[in-house]
XYZ file of C-alpha atoms in Angstrom:
466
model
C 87.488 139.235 149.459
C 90.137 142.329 149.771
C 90.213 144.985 146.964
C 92.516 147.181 146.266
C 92.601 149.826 143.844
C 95.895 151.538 143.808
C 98.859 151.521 141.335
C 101.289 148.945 143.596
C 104.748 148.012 143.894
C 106.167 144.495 144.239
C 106.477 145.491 148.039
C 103.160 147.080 148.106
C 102.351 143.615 146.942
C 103.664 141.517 149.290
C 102.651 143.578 151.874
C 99.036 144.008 151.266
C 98.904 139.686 150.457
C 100.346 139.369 153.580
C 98.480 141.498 155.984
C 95.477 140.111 153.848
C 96.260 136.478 154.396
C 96.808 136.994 157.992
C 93.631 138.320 158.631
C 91.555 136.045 156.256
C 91.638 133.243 158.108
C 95.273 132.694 156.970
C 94.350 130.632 153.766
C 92.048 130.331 150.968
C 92.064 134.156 150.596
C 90.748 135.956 147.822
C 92.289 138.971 146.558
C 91.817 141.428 143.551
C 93.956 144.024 142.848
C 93.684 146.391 139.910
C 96.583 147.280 138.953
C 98.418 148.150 135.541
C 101.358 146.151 136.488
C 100.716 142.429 135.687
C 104.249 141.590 137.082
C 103.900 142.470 140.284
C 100.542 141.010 140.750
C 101.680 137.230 138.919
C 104.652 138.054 141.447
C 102.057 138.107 144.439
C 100.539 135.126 143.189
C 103.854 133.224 143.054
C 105.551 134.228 146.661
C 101.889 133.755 148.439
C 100.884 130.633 146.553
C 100.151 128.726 149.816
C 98.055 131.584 150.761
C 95.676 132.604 147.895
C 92.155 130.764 146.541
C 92.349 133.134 143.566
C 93.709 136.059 142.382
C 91.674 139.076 140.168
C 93.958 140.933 137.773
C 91.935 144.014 136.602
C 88.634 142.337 136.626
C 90.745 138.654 135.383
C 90.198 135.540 138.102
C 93.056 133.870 138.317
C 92.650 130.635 140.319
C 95.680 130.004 142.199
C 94.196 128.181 145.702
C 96.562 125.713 146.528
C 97.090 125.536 142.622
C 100.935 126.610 143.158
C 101.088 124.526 146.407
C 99.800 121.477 144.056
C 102.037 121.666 142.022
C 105.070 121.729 144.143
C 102.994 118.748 146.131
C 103.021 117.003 142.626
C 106.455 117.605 141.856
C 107.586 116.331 145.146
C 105.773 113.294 144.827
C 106.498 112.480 141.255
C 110.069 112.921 142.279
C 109.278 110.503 145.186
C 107.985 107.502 142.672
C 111.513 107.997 140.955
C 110.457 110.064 138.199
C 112.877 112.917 137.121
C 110.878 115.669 135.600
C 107.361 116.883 135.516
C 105.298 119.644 134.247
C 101.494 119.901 133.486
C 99.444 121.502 130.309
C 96.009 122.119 129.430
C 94.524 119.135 127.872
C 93.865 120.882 124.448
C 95.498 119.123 121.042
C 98.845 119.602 120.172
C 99.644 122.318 118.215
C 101.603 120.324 115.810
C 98.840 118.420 114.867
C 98.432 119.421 111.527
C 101.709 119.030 110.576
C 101.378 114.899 111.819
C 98.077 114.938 109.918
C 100.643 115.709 106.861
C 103.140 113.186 107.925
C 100.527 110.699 107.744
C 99.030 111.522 104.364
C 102.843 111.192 103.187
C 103.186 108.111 104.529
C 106.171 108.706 106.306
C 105.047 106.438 109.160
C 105.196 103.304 106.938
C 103.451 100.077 108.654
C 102.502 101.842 111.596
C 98.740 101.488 110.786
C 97.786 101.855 114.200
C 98.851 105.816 113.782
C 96.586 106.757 110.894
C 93.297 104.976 112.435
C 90.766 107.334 112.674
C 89.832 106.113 115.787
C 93.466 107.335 117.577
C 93.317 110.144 114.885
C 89.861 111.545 116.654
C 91.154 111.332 120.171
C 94.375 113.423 119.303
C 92.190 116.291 117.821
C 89.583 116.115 120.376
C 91.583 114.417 123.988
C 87.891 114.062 125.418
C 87.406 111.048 123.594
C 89.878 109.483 125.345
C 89.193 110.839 128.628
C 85.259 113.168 128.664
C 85.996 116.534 131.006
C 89.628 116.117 130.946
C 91.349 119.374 131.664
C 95.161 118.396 132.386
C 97.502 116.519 130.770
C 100.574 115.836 133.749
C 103.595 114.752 131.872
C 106.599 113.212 133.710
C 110.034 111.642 132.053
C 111.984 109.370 133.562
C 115.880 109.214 132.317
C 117.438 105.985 131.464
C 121.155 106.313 130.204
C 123.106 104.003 132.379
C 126.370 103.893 130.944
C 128.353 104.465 127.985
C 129.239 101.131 125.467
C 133.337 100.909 125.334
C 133.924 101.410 121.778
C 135.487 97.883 121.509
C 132.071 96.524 122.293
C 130.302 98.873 119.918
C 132.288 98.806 117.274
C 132.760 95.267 117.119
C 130.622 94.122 113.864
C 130.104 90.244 115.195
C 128.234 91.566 118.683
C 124.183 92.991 117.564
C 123.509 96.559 119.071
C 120.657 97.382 121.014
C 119.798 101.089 121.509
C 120.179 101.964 125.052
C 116.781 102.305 126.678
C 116.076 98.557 126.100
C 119.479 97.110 128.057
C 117.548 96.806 131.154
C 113.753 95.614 132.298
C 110.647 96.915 129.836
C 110.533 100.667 131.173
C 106.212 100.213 130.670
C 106.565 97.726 133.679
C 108.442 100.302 135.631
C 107.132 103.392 134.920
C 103.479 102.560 134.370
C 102.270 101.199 137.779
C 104.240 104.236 139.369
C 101.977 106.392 137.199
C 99.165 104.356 138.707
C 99.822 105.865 142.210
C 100.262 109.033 140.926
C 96.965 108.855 139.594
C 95.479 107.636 143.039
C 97.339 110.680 145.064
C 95.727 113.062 142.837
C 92.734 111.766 143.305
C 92.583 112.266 146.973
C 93.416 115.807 146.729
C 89.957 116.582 145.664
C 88.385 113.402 146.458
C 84.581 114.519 146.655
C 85.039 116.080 143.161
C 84.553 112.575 141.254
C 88.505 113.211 139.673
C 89.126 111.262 136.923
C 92.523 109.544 135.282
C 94.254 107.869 132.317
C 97.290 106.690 132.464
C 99.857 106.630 129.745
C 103.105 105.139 128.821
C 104.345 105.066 125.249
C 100.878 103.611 124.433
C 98.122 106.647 124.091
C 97.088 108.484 121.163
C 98.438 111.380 122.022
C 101.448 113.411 120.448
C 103.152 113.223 124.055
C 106.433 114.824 123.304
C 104.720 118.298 121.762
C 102.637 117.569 125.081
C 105.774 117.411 127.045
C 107.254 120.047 125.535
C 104.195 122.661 126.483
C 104.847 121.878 129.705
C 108.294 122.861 130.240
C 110.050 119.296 129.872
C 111.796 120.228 126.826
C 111.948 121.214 123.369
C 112.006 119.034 119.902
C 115.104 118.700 118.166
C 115.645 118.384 114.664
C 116.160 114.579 115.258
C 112.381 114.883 116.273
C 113.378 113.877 120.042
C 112.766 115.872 123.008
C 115.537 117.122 124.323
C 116.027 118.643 127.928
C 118.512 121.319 127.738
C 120.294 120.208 131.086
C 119.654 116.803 130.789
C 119.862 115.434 127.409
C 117.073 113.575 125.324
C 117.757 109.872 126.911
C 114.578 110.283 129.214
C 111.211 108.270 128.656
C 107.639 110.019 128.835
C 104.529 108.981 130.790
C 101.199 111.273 130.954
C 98.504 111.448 133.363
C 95.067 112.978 131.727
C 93.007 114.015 134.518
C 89.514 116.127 134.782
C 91.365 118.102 137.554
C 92.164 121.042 136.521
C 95.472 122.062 136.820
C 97.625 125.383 135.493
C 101.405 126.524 135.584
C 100.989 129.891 134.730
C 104.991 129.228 134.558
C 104.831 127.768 131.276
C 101.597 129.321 129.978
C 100.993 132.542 131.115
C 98.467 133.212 127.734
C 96.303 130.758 129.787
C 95.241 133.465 132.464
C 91.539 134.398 130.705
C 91.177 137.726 129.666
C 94.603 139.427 130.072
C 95.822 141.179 126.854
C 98.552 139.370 125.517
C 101.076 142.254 124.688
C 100.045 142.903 128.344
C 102.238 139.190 129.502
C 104.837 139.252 126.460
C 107.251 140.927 128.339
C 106.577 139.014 131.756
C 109.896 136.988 132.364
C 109.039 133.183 133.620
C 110.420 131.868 136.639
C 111.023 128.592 133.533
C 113.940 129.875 132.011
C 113.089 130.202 127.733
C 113.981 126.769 125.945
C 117.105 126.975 123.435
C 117.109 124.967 120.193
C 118.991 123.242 118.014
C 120.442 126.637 116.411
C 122.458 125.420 112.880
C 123.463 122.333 114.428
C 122.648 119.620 112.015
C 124.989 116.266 113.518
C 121.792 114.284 113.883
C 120.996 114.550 110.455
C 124.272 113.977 108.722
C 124.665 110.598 111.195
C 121.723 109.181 110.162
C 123.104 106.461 107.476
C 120.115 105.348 106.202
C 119.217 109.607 105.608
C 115.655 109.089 107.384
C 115.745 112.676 107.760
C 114.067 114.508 104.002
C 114.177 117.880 106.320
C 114.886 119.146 110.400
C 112.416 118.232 112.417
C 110.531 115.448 109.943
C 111.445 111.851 110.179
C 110.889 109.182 107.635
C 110.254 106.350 109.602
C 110.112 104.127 106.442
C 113.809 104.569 106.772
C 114.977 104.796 110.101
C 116.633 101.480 111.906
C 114.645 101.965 114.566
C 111.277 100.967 112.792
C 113.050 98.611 110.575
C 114.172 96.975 113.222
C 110.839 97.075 115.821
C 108.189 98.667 113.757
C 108.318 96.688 110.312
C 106.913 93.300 110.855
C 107.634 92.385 106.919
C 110.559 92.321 104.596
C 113.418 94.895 105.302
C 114.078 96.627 102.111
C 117.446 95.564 100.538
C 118.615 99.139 99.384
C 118.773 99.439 102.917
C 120.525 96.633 104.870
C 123.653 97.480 104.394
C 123.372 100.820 105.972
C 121.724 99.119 109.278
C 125.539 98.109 110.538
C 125.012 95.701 113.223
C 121.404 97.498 114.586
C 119.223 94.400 116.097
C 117.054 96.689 117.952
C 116.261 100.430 117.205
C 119.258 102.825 116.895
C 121.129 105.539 119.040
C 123.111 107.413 116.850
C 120.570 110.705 115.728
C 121.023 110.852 120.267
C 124.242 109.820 120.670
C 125.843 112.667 118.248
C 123.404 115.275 120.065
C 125.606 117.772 121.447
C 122.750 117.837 124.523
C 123.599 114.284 125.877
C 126.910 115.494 127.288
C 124.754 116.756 130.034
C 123.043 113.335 129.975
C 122.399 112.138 133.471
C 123.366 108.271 134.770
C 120.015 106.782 135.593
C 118.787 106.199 139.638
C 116.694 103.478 138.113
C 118.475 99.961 138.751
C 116.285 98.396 136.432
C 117.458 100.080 133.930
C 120.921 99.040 133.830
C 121.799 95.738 131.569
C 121.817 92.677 133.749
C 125.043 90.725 131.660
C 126.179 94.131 131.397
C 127.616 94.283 127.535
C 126.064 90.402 126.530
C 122.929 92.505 127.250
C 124.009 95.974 125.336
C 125.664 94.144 122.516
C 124.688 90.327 122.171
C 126.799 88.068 120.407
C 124.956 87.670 116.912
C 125.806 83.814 117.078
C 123.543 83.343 120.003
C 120.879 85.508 118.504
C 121.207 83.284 115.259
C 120.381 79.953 117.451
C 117.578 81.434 119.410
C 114.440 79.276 119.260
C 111.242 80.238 120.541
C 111.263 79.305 124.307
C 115.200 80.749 124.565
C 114.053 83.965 123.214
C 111.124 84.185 125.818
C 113.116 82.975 128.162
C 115.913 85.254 127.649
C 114.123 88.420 127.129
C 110.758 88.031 128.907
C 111.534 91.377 131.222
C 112.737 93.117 128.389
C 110.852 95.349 125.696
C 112.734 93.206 123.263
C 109.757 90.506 123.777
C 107.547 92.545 122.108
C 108.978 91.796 118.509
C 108.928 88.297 119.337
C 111.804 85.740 117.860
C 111.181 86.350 114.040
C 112.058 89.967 114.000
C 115.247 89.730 116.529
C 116.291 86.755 114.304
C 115.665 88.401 110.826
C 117.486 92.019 112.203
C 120.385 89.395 113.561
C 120.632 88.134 109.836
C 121.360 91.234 108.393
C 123.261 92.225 110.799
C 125.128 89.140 110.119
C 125.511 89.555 106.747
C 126.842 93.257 107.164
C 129.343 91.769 109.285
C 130.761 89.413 106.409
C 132.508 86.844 108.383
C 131.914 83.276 107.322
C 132.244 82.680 111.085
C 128.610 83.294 110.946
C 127.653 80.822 107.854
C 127.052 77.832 109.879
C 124.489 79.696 111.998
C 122.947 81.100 108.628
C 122.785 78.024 107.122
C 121.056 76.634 109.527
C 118.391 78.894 109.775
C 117.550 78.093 105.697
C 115.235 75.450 107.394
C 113.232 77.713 109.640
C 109.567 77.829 109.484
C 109.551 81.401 109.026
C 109.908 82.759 105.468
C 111.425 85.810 106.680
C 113.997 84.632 108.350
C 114.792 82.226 105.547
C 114.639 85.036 102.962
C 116.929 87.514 105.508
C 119.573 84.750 106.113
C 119.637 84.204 102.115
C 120.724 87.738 101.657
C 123.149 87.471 104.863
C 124.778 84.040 103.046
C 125.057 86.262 99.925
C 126.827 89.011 100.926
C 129.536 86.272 102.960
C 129.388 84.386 100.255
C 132.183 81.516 99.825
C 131.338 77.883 99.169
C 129.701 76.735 102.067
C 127.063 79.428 101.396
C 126.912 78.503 97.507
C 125.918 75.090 98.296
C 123.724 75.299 101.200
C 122.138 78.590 98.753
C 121.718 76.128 95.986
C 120.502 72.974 97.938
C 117.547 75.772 99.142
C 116.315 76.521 95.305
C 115.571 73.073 94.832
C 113.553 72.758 97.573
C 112.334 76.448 99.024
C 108.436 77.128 97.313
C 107.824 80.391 99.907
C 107.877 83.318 96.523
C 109.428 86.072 98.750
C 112.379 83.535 99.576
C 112.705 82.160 96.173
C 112.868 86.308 94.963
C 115.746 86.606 97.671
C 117.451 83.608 96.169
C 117.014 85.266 92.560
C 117.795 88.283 93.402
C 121.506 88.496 93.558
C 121.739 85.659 90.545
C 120.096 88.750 88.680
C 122.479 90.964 89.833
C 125.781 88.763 88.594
């Protein structure tokens, strides 16, 4: 190991590292400099990052080996399996974890049981029961905005709107087995060291976009999104948890042991300083179902996005007629982001919607007469299949009914006779807000016969209200 005890200069720095490296066997050399100036020795570490096993700052090892030349081998081959960004954090728990524990006791996630089970609750406060020894989380996004909808299409009430990431093929089929591979090229960059993986895509129980956002992918808006200040919040996330141990001291300089932190509070990142949202408030006032009490905290109990995927019962009445002609999830908190004019168009061709608007915006008279083998037939590469038939069919109902033609009646009547109470009970309320006489009859003809209670309350309902 070379010491050196001297007060240095950036060039004194480079200098020294180099001579050092040269005659240390070129590589894996370890260096320790004491030295008051913190900059110019994180500097060192930076420029000879190929060069260095580790690094002492005033009696502080910093392990830097091929730790820099990692990560730019990670990035590179991220960016080679299609993925657009990448960063890595310590594997520690969020530190907006208590403010989701709160969330949860307010029961602002709704029907989402799977989020308050203490099962998923112990592996986000402690990340080793998901993975024991893990010391990394690698998180990579993925962008997915293919195209703007022509407002013609969008704004036409008989078409259903689908938010944008679900045009194309289920991004979990893309993304995940490319996270796979990932996985298995980390591995064999320490491969004696028994390295360990988990892979993740939308499906761990981990708060991945405060994950993401530690390292260096973004920061939350008040919309609760992540948003990429160049690129826009239309990006999906994907994590790696690995027992390697991994550090950007980029991102988290705090995480070099021992060094005073008023000692790094000036040092300026190479990772330029994330904006925010400022006084910006669009996403909030756009929401029309207000699922926003406060910035930054989402009622999912009212947002069209879980009403529409997430709620597997009843949609609430007080709030159909604010859903528009949403059949799955909802872009507009994104859309009126004033960060998505730098959103990017997607690389990924599986992303883009195969009947191009048909896919975007379906006609909601086809989604009225899907049965059960058209709708699996129709949608089994999409993430769609995953709220099956009833909930496509009951969303298309009110979307139907918001709509108001009595074009759609026929359709609606038809489905009084479906097995499924819900979608009985949804196409009620659709025939009631059309209303006219073929709806009045085919309504009445139902109470005589209908014995489901939650259909016969629809039917009541708006008798009540007259």
């Amino acid at each position: 190991m070379a010491n050196y005890n001297t007060q240095l200069t950036i060039d004194d720095c480079l200098k020294i590292g180099t001579q050092s490296c040269a005659e240390e066997s070129q590589s894996n050399t370890e260096i320790s400099f004491f030295s008051p100036s913190l900059r110019n020795s994180l500097y060192l570490c930076e420029t000879l990052r190929s060069k260095i096993l580790s690094l002492t700052i005033n009696g502080c090892r910093l392990t830097i080996c091929g730790m820099a030349e990692l990560l730019q081998q990670l990035e590179q081959q991220a960016q080679a399996l299609g993925f657009n960004m990448v960063g890595v954090v310590t594997a520690v728990p969020s530190p907006n974890l208590n403010a989701y524990l709160q969330w949860i006791n307010a029961e602002m996630h709704g029907q989402m049981g799977y989020l308050a089970r203490p099962d998923r609750l112990a592996r986000r406060q402690d990340l080793n029961v998901i993975l024991p020894g893990v010391q990394t989380i690698i998180c990579v996004g993925l962008e997915y905005s293919t195209m703007p909808l022509p407002p013609a299409i969008a704004n036409d009430p008989s078409r259903g709107r689908i938010s944008n990431y679900a045009w194309g093929v289920d991004y979990h089929d893309v993304m995940t087995p490319r996270l796979e591979e990932l996985a298995a090229w980390l591995k064999t960059q320490q491969p004696k060291s028994g390295v360990a993986t988990k892979v993740y895509v939308d499906t761990g129980a981990i708060l991945e976009r405060d994950h993401a956002a530690a390292a260096g992918l973004g920061f939350t808006g008040k919309n609760t999104m992540l948003i990429a200040p160049k690129r826009g919040s239309f990006f999906f996330l994907g994590e790696i948890l690995t027992t390697l141990e991994i550090r950007d001291w980029r991102t988290r300089p705090e995480l070099v042991e021992g060094l005073e932190t008023e000692l790094i509070s000036n040092l300026q990142s190479p990772i330029s300083p994330m904006p925010s949202c400022g006084t910006c408030r669009r996403c909030l006032d756009a929401c029309p179902t207000n699922a926003f009490p406060q910035p930054y905290v989402l009622d999912a109990r009212r947002c069209i996005s879980y009403l529409t995927i997430e709620l597997k019962g009843w949609i609430p009445r007080e709030l159909r007629p604010f859903m528009g002609n949403w059949v799955y999830g909802c872009d507009i908190c994104q859309v009126v982001c004033p960060f998505n004019r730098f959103a990017r168009k997607t690389d990924e061709v599986a992303f883009y919607p195969e009947d191009k608007w048909d896919s975007a915006a379906p006609p909601l008279l086809d989604l009225l007469s899907l049965n059960e083998a058209e709708f699996a037939e129709r949608f089994a590469q999409s993430p769609i299949k995953r709220i099956k038939r009833t909930r496509l069919v009951r969303n298309a109902c009110v979307a139907a009914g918001n709509w108001g033609s009595e074009t759609a009646v026929p359709a609606l009547v038809n489905l009084l006779s479906d097995p499924e109470p819900i979608i009985r009970g949804h196409a009620v309320w659709a025939l009631q807000q059309i209303g006219g006489d073929e709806a009045e009859l085919a309504l009445e003809d139902l109470r005589k016969v209908e014995g489901d209670t939650a259909v016969l309350q629809e039917l009541a309902f708006m008798q009540e209200k007259e």
